Amino acid sequence: MLSEHIFKQARQEDRSQLTEIESKELLKKAGIPVIEAKLATTKKAAISLSKRIGFPIVLKIASPDIIHKSDTGGVKLSLTNVTQIGNAYEEILLSIRQRFPQAIVHGISVQKMAPPGIEVIIGMSKDAQFGPFLMFGLGGVLVEVLKDVSFRLVPVTKKDAGEMIREIRGYSLLQGYRGQDPADISSLERLIINVSEIVEQHSQIKELDLNPVFAYKDSAVVADARIILEPGTKG
Amino acid sequence: MSKSRYKNLEFLFQPRSLALVGITTADPRHWTRVFLEALLEIGFEHPIYLVNPKGGEIQGIKVYRSLKDIPYNVDYVISTVPARTAPALIEECAGKGVKAIHFCTAGFKETGEEEGIRLEAELVRLARREGIAIIGPNCMGIYCPKARLSFNGNFPKESGSVGVISQSGGNAINLVSETAWRGVRFSKVISYGNACDLNESDFLEYLAADPDTKIIALYIEGVKEGKRFRQALERAAKEKPVLLLKGGITQGGARAADSHTGSLAGNEAIWDAMCRQTGVIRVRSLEELADTVVTLVFMTIPEGRNVASVGLGGGDSVLLTDQLEGSGLRVPPLPLEIQNQIREFTPIAGNILKNPIDYSQNMLEIDKLSETISIISRWEGIDFLILFFKPLMLSPATKRIHRVVDAMLKAREASAKPLAVVLVPSVVPKVSREIPPIVQRFISARLPVYYSYASAANALNLVLSHNETRARVN
């Protein structure tokens, strides 16, 4: 398995959560478009990575102990030059050290700031009787407040994926609401099917959360990802 | 994924002899008598042996003191012995050729108590050792008219096309009794309770392959083998229509299911997803299950969603139409040329001839209604027709009520498209007693009968949606 080393690493460190960088690496190897994240362990490295990737840039704390990154000062968006990168790097580390002095910090992840698209989420969890299932919904307030989501059991077929997308009440938002670009439904379908395949192949994945995924008129890309492993998993 | 331990469950549905163990000798009204009554009523054609440690006889049939005293082999045992003596019964069955035991009695895993859980595990251990299959415990077992097996004296003696798998015995009795009065007949009905050995997947796989079963109705509180059940549903739904009523979808309902059959009820959203993925028709109540079964049995599935409704009452026309269109059916206006054809022989004025059609003025003129139905049914703008009436509106004239039925039955002959009847009952005593004979007249003409506008609209929508999904997939 291509991603074996990722699971092995987590197991060796006795972690049940993969970092964003690891999660995205796993997704990318499975053919899912992601906004790639690179780890910087020094400010200098963050700056040189930013220059190579191209501005605008997003910096995020890379720590297996911090789940809600943006609520804790762990994310800096829309950074457009090296000075901003340098400052943001230090601010993030300071904020995290103050709030979570015990947290293990791998460094700072550096990634391209994606152009705005329609935010959707794709999640996976396990049912005690029927095994893994996927969830699809629009991002942000629609999923949190209205619980406007759809579910299907793994394995999810193309037909199932299409129905999942069309079933949510907010589907018309994906069709180009008020002059917005519509989302490319077939890219989202492919993404859902791809996730279903990953889940089928890796029984050690307990939960998966792609949030947000940006849907564009001709593609879709995973902007943030979180994967939790089964406890005591054998990799 | 586990597979059934049995290649084929046919042996359950053709016992050559049967023993009722635990039947009460003293009190003829005792609940343990129901199986004997039901079997005598339906006419089980092979030996029935009765067993009770007290011995004696019931209705001239000898009561053996022990299963071992029966000088012949016994294929099938229906046990009404108390839970604590159930394991001993399995040991008694050794060497008697028993293939299956139906344990009716409760007091096992569903109690949630250590002793009940232990007893149920003990049943499974002993039954596997002896190579005996268990139905139950805590259930009513099998009704199969072809095999002359039954658990209720009121069930029809004739066979039919509907197979039922119900975790609850009460819900099985309710579904069979109610739909039997609407003309439905059954191939095999299985109430399986706690499912300690044979479970819902075993029965579903069997009915999916059973040539006598054309439609499968399920009442499930919780499943034993989730993944196998999903696969069984998927396979069955490819063969024939499968209807599923899932009990225990709310927190309180789940708690009730836990104490009823010891089932883990599971997540509502997951069950819904599974039904959509497997092509199963999900229903939300026993009434909806009954309405949908009636639709599948009696209705030639219409080719589309356009319906013409013809019946008695202006206000009723409005309410019926609201229900139909609210459920995604369409009630299109009749074109002027069709209206004119009908006006040639009826005096119906203006708007009430557009669809829905309030035929109150002419309902007693049998030939005119037939002619009207004939003309409307040949219009390409509709796919099926609904005839509706509330006998209450014609009360107290019983004769007029039956004359409307005459007209509707004649109209059925004249219709070129599928037809359904909505007959709204009443608790007004004079009217209520007229309802059963009217229903029977419609059933004799093999018409689907619904009891409310909402239930008709809903059941027709469910069946049409199912057909549309299948058409898309194929």
mmCIF file of C-alpha atoms in Angstrom, chain A:
data_model
loop_
_atom_site.group_PDB
_atom_site.id
_atom_site.type_symbol
_atom_site.label_atom_id
_atom_site.label_comp_id
_atom_site.label_asym_id
_atom_site.label_seq_id
_atom_site.Cartn_x
_atom_site.Cartn_y
_atom_site.Cartn_z
ATOM 1 C CA MET A 1 0.000 0.000 0.000
ATOM 2 C CA LEU A 2 1.356 3.383 -1.050
ATOM 3 C CA SER A 3 0.407 5.084 2.160
ATOM 4 C CA GLU A 4 1.763 2.415 4.489
ATOM 5 C CA HIS A 5 4.503 4.634 5.869
ATOM 6 C CA ILE A 6 1.958 7.246 6.984
ATOM 7 C CA PHE A 7 0.055 4.764 9.118
ATOM 8 C CA LYS A 8 3.337 3.328 10.389
ATOM 9 C CA GLN A 9 4.577 6.732 11.477
ATOM 10 C CA ALA A 10 1.375 7.469 13.388
ATOM 11 C CA ARG A 11 1.504 4.068 15.038
ATOM 12 C CA GLN A 12 5.097 4.517 16.116
ATOM 13 C CA GLU A 13 4.213 7.826 17.700
ATOM 14 C CA ASP A 14 1.150 6.243 19.294
ATOM 15 C CA ARG A 15 -1.163 8.730 17.570
ATOM 16 C CA SER A 16 -4.692 7.999 16.395
ATOM 17 C CA GLN A 17 -4.919 11.203 14.376
ATOM 18 C CA LEU A 18 -3.097 11.910 11.118
ATOM 19 C CA THR A 19 -1.887 15.467 10.598
ATOM 20 C CA GLU A 20 -3.242 17.590 7.774
ATOM 21 C CA ILE A 21 -0.030 17.022 5.819
ATOM 22 C CA GLU A 22 -0.247 13.243 6.243
ATOM 23 C CA SER A 23 -3.964 13.169 5.506
ATOM 24 C CA LYS A 24 -3.494 15.129 2.308
ATOM 25 C CA GLU A 25 -0.566 12.986 1.239
ATOM 26 C CA LEU A 26 -2.739 9.907 1.636
ATOM 27 C CA LEU A 27 -5.589 11.517 -0.337
ATOM 28 C CA LYS A 28 -3.252 12.701 -3.078
ATOM 29 C CA LYS A 29 -1.781 9.236 -3.513
ATOM 30 C CA ALA A 30 -5.309 7.931 -3.952
ATOM 31 C CA GLY A 31 -5.852 10.391 -6.785
ATOM 32 C CA ILE A 32 -7.847 13.043 -4.909
ATOM 33 C CA PRO A 33 -7.005 16.672 -5.755
ATOM 34 C CA VAL A 34 -5.732 18.451 -2.639
ATOM 35 C CA ILE A 35 -4.178 21.800 -1.910
ATOM 36 C CA GLU A 36 -0.817 20.381 -1.021
ATOM 37 C CA ALA A 37 0.654 21.285 2.335
ATOM 38 C CA LYS A 38 4.401 21.310 3.071
ATOM 39 C CA LEU A 39 5.916 21.253 6.522
ATOM 40 C CA ALA A 40 8.274 24.024 7.588
ATOM 41 C CA THR A 41 10.175 23.646 10.842
ATOM 42 C CA THR A 42 11.943 27.010 10.617
ATOM 43 C CA LYS A 43 10.838 30.480 9.610
ATOM 44 C CA LYS A 44 13.433 30.448 6.848
ATOM 45 C CA ALA A 45 12.017 27.245 5.428
ATOM 46 C CA ALA A 46 8.484 28.666 5.560
ATOM 47 C CA ILE A 47 9.600 31.689 3.562
ATOM 48 C CA SER A 48 11.431 29.689 0.927
ATOM 49 C CA LEU A 49 8.515 27.223 0.588
ATOM 50 C CA SER A 50 6.131 30.171 0.178
ATOM 51 C CA LYS A 51 8.211 31.628 -2.596
ATOM 52 C CA ARG A 52 8.326 28.294 -4.366
ATOM 53 C CA ILE A 53 4.553 27.688 -4.028
ATOM 54 C CA GLY A 54 3.591 31.259 -4.931
ATOM 55 C CA PHE A 55 1.462 33.838 -3.092
ATOM 56 C CA PRO A 56 -1.134 34.197 -1.614
ATOM 57 C CA ILE A 57 -0.224 31.644 1.059
ATOM 58 C CA VAL A 58 -1.915 30.037 4.079
ATOM 59 C CA LEU A 59 0.058 29.004 7.145
ATOM 60 C CA LYS A 60 -1.393 26.513 9.631
ATOM 61 C CA ILE A 61 -0.122 24.976 12.834
ATOM 62 C CA ALA A 62 0.959 21.358 12.266
ATOM 63 C CA SER A 63 0.191 19.525 15.485
ATOM 64 C CA PRO A 64 -1.524 16.198 16.100
ATOM 65 C CA ASP A 65 -2.881 17.627 19.360
ATOM 66 C CA ILE A 66 -4.754 20.589 17.911
ATOM 67 C CA ILE A 67 -7.991 19.770 16.105
ATOM 68 C CA HIS A 68 -9.644 23.186 15.800
ATOM 69 C CA LYS A 69 -6.782 25.076 14.245
ATOM 70 C CA SER A 70 -8.468 28.322 13.302
ATOM 71 C CA ASP A 71 -10.216 28.853 16.651
ATOM 72 C CA THR A 72 -6.873 28.917 18.443
ATOM 73 C CA GLY A 73 -4.862 31.322 16.354
ATOM 74 C CA GLY A 74 -3.319 28.429 14.452
ATOM 75 C CA VAL A 75 -4.215 29.623 10.943
ATOM 76 C CA LYS A 76 -3.158 32.721 8.970
ATOM 77 C CA LEU A 77 -4.808 33.344 5.613
ATOM 78 C CA SER A 78 -4.078 35.513 2.551
ATOM 79 C CA LEU A 79 -0.390 36.101 3.195
ATOM 80 C CA THR A 80 1.027 37.962 0.192
ATOM 81 C CA ASN A 81 4.747 38.610 0.918
ATOM 82 C CA VAL A 82 7.749 37.260 2.832
ATOM 83 C CA THR A 83 7.399 39.766 5.677
ATOM 84 C CA GLN A 84 3.845 38.610 6.328
ATOM 85 C CA ILE A 85 5.003 35.005 6.203
ATOM 86 C CA GLY A 86 7.717 35.669 8.774
ATOM 87 C CA ASN A 87 5.358 37.476 11.146
ATOM 88 C CA ALA A 88 2.564 34.931 10.738
ATOM 89 C CA TYR A 89 4.984 32.077 11.445
ATOM 90 C CA GLU A 90 5.956 33.575 14.786
ATOM 91 C CA GLU A 91 2.430 34.622 15.734
ATOM 92 C CA ILE A 92 1.076 31.133 15.196
ATOM 93 C CA LEU A 93 3.768 29.481 17.286
ATOM 94 C CA LEU A 94 3.371 32.054 20.045
ATOM 95 C CA SER A 95 -0.388 31.659 20.177
ATOM 96 C CA ILE A 96 -0.194 27.871 20.286
ATOM 97 C CA ARG A 97 2.551 27.847 22.944
ATOM 98 C CA GLN A 98 0.454 30.124 25.123
ATOM 99 C CA ARG A 99 -2.764 28.191 24.742
ATOM 100 C CA PHE A 100 -1.427 24.656 24.483
ATOM 101 C CA PRO A 101 1.948 24.542 26.201
ATOM 102 C CA GLN A 102 1.812 20.711 26.245
ATOM 103 C CA ALA A 103 0.998 20.266 22.550
ATOM 104 C CA ILE A 104 3.402 18.416 20.302
ATOM 105 C CA VAL A 105 4.170 20.760 17.416
ATOM 106 C CA HIS A 106 5.567 19.334 14.173
ATOM 107 C CA GLY A 107 6.013 22.788 12.688
ATOM 108 C CA ILE A 108 3.990 25.007 10.373
ATOM 109 C CA SER A 109 2.280 23.800 7.226
ATOM 110 C CA VAL A 110 2.649 26.008 4.190
ATOM 111 C CA GLN A 111 0.079 25.887 1.411
ATOM 112 C CA LYS A 112 -1.367 27.877 -1.417
ATOM 113 C CA MET A 113 -4.409 30.003 -0.626
ATOM 114 C CA ALA A 114 -7.106 28.497 -2.818
ATOM 115 C CA PRO A 115 -9.320 30.821 -4.850
ATOM 116 C CA PRO A 116 -12.817 31.039 -3.372
ATOM 117 C CA GLY A 117 -15.258 28.346 -4.516
ATOM 118 C CA ILE A 118 -18.426 26.814 -3.113
ATOM 119 C CA GLU A 119 -17.526 25.129 0.170
ATOM 120 C CA VAL A 120 -18.701 21.564 0.638
ATOM 121 C CA ILE A 121 -17.780 18.895 3.144
ATOM 122 C CA ILE A 122 -17.312 15.174 2.729
ATOM 123 C CA GLY A 123 -17.074 13.052 5.836
ATOM 124 C CA MET A 124 -16.817 9.412 6.756
ATOM 125 C CA SER A 125 -17.651 7.540 9.917
ATOM 126 C CA LYS A 126 -18.604 3.993 10.914
ATOM 127 C CA ASP A 127 -21.941 2.487 11.898
ATOM 128 C CA ALA A 128 -21.840 -0.342 14.435
ATOM 129 C CA GLN A 129 -24.057 -2.563 12.268
ATOM 130 C CA PHE A 130 -23.437 -1.549 8.668
ATOM 131 C CA GLY A 131 -19.825 -0.335 8.694
ATOM 132 C CA PRO A 132 -18.376 2.767 7.051
ATOM 133 C CA PHE A 133 -20.635 5.427 5.541
ATOM 134 C CA LEU A 134 -20.055 8.777 3.851
ATOM 135 C CA MET A 135 -21.674 12.125 4.462
ATOM 136 C CA PHE A 136 -21.984 15.001 2.011
ATOM 137 C CA GLY A 137 -23.114 18.541 2.685
ATOM 138 C CA LEU A 138 -22.525 22.203 1.983
ATOM 139 C CA GLY A 139 -19.894 23.778 4.190
ATOM 140 C CA GLY A 140 -20.228 26.347 6.909
ATOM 141 C CA VAL A 141 -23.508 27.313 8.468
ATOM 142 C CA LEU A 142 -25.636 25.035 6.282
ATOM 143 C CA VAL A 143 -24.153 21.879 7.723
ATOM 144 C CA GLU A 144 -23.806 23.207 11.259
ATOM 145 C CA VAL A 145 -27.208 24.813 11.720
ATOM 146 C CA LEU A 146 -29.507 23.155 9.203
ATOM 147 C CA LYS A 147 -27.885 19.687 9.208
ATOM 148 C CA ASP A 148 -28.438 19.704 5.465
ATOM 149 C CA VAL A 149 -26.470 16.546 4.734
ATOM 150 C CA SER A 150 -26.934 13.235 2.944
ATOM 151 C CA PHE A 151 -25.570 9.780 3.734
ATOM 152 C CA ARG A 152 -24.653 6.594 1.875
ATOM 153 C CA LEU A 153 -23.040 3.349 2.977
ATOM 154 C CA VAL A 154 -19.644 2.378 1.578
ATOM 155 C CA PRO A 155 -19.117 1.224 -1.149
ATOM 156 C CA VAL A 156 -20.699 4.243 -2.819
ATOM 157 C CA THR A 157 -21.437 3.898 -6.540
ATOM 158 C CA LYS A 158 -21.567 6.700 -9.097
ATOM 159 C CA LYS A 159 -25.353 6.618 -8.910
ATOM 160 C CA ASP A 160 -25.230 6.879 -5.103
ATOM 161 C CA ALA A 161 -22.746 9.781 -5.250
ATOM 162 C CA GLY A 162 -24.953 11.642 -7.725
ATOM 163 C CA GLU A 163 -27.995 11.148 -5.500
ATOM 164 C CA MET A 164 -26.072 12.257 -2.387
ATOM 165 C CA ILE A 165 -25.241 15.558 -4.020
ATOM 166 C CA ARG A 166 -28.709 16.172 -5.450
ATOM 167 C CA GLU A 167 -30.508 15.106 -2.293
ATOM 168 C CA ILE A 168 -29.419 18.002 -0.071
ATOM 169 C CA ARG A 169 -31.823 20.926 0.202
ATOM 170 C CA GLY A 170 -29.052 23.363 -0.708
ATOM 171 C CA TYR A 171 -28.406 21.648 -4.043
ATOM 172 C CA SER A 172 -29.509 24.747 -5.952
ATOM 173 C CA LEU A 173 -26.528 26.597 -4.443
ATOM 174 C CA LEU A 174 -24.293 24.152 -6.321
ATOM 175 C CA GLN A 175 -26.099 24.933 -9.545
ATOM 176 C CA GLY A 176 -24.934 28.540 -9.613
ATOM 177 C CA TYR A 177 -27.027 30.635 -7.317
ATOM 178 C CA ARG A 178 -27.336 34.376 -8.164
ATOM 179 C CA GLY A 179 -24.733 34.466 -10.891
ATOM 180 C CA GLN A 180 -22.132 32.446 -8.968
ATOM 181 C CA ASP A 181 -20.251 29.834 -10.940
ATOM 182 C CA PRO A 182 -21.951 26.455 -10.649
ATOM 183 C CA ALA A 183 -20.031 23.608 -9.062
ATOM 184 C CA ASP A 184 -18.839 20.781 -11.275
ATOM 185 C CA ILE A 185 -21.019 17.924 -10.063
ATOM 186 C CA SER A 186 -19.012 15.201 -11.791
ATOM 187 C CA SER A 187 -15.818 16.322 -9.997
ATOM 188 C CA LEU A 188 -17.662 16.073 -6.688
ATOM 189 C CA GLU A 189 -19.046 12.664 -7.654
ATOM 190 C CA ARG A 190 -15.544 11.445 -8.482
ATOM 191 C CA LEU A 191 -14.256 12.784 -5.201
ATOM 192 C CA ILE A 192 -16.961 10.977 -3.219
ATOM 193 C CA ILE A 193 -16.334 7.693 -5.055
ATOM 194 C CA ASN A 194 -12.612 8.097 -4.483
ATOM 195 C CA VAL A 195 -13.115 8.583 -0.762
ATOM 196 C CA SER A 196 -15.335 5.493 -0.700
ATOM 197 C CA GLU A 197 -12.507 3.497 -2.314
ATOM 198 C CA ILE A 198 -9.936 4.765 0.197
ATOM 199 C CA VAL A 199 -12.212 3.806 3.068
ATOM 200 C CA GLU A 200 -12.790 0.343 1.613
ATOM 201 C CA GLN A 201 -9.063 -0.226 1.193
ATOM 202 C CA HIS A 202 -8.048 1.070 4.625
ATOM 203 C CA SER A 203 -10.142 -0.489 7.365
ATOM 204 C CA GLN A 204 -7.875 1.207 9.909
ATOM 205 C CA ILE A 205 -9.462 4.592 9.100
ATOM 206 C CA LYS A 206 -12.083 5.333 11.734
ATOM 207 C CA GLU A 207 -13.176 8.795 10.679
ATOM 208 C CA LEU A 208 -12.362 11.136 7.848
ATOM 209 C CA ASP A 209 -13.287 14.763 7.413
ATOM 210 C CA LEU A 210 -12.625 16.779 4.258
ATOM 211 C CA ASN A 211 -13.676 20.245 5.313
ATOM 212 C CA PRO A 212 -13.755 22.371 3.371
ATOM 213 C CA VAL A 213 -13.625 21.064 -0.155
ATOM 214 C CA PHE A 214 -13.736 23.899 -2.689
ATOM 215 C CA ALA A 215 -16.026 23.202 -5.642
ATOM 216 C CA TYR A 216 -15.304 25.150 -8.818
ATOM 217 C CA LYS A 217 -16.994 25.230 -12.196
ATOM 218 C CA ASP A 218 -14.568 22.663 -13.617
ATOM 219 C CA SER A 219 -12.963 20.960 -10.627
ATOM 220 C CA ALA A 220 -12.980 20.385 -6.894
ATOM 221 C CA VAL A 221 -10.117 20.439 -4.426
ATOM 222 C CA VAL A 222 -9.670 19.422 -0.785
ATOM 223 C CA ALA A 223 -8.528 22.463 1.222
ATOM 224 C CA ASP A 224 -8.334 20.805 4.643
ATOM 225 C CA ALA A 225 -8.424 17.185 5.743
ATOM 226 C CA ARG A 226 -8.431 15.210 8.949
ATOM 227 C CA ILE A 227 -8.175 11.452 9.349
ATOM 228 C CA ILE A 228 -8.617 9.540 12.602
ATOM 229 C CA LEU A 229 -7.442 5.949 12.932
ATOM 230 C CA GLU A 230 -8.975 3.042 14.806
ATOM 231 C CA PRO A 231 -7.444 2.665 18.259
ATOM 232 C CA GLY A 232 -4.675 0.074 18.428
ATOM 233 C CA THR A 233 -4.739 -0.144 14.670
ATOM 234 C CA LYS A 234 -2.255 -2.420 13.002
ATOM 235 C CA GLY A 235 -1.637 0.070 10.225
#
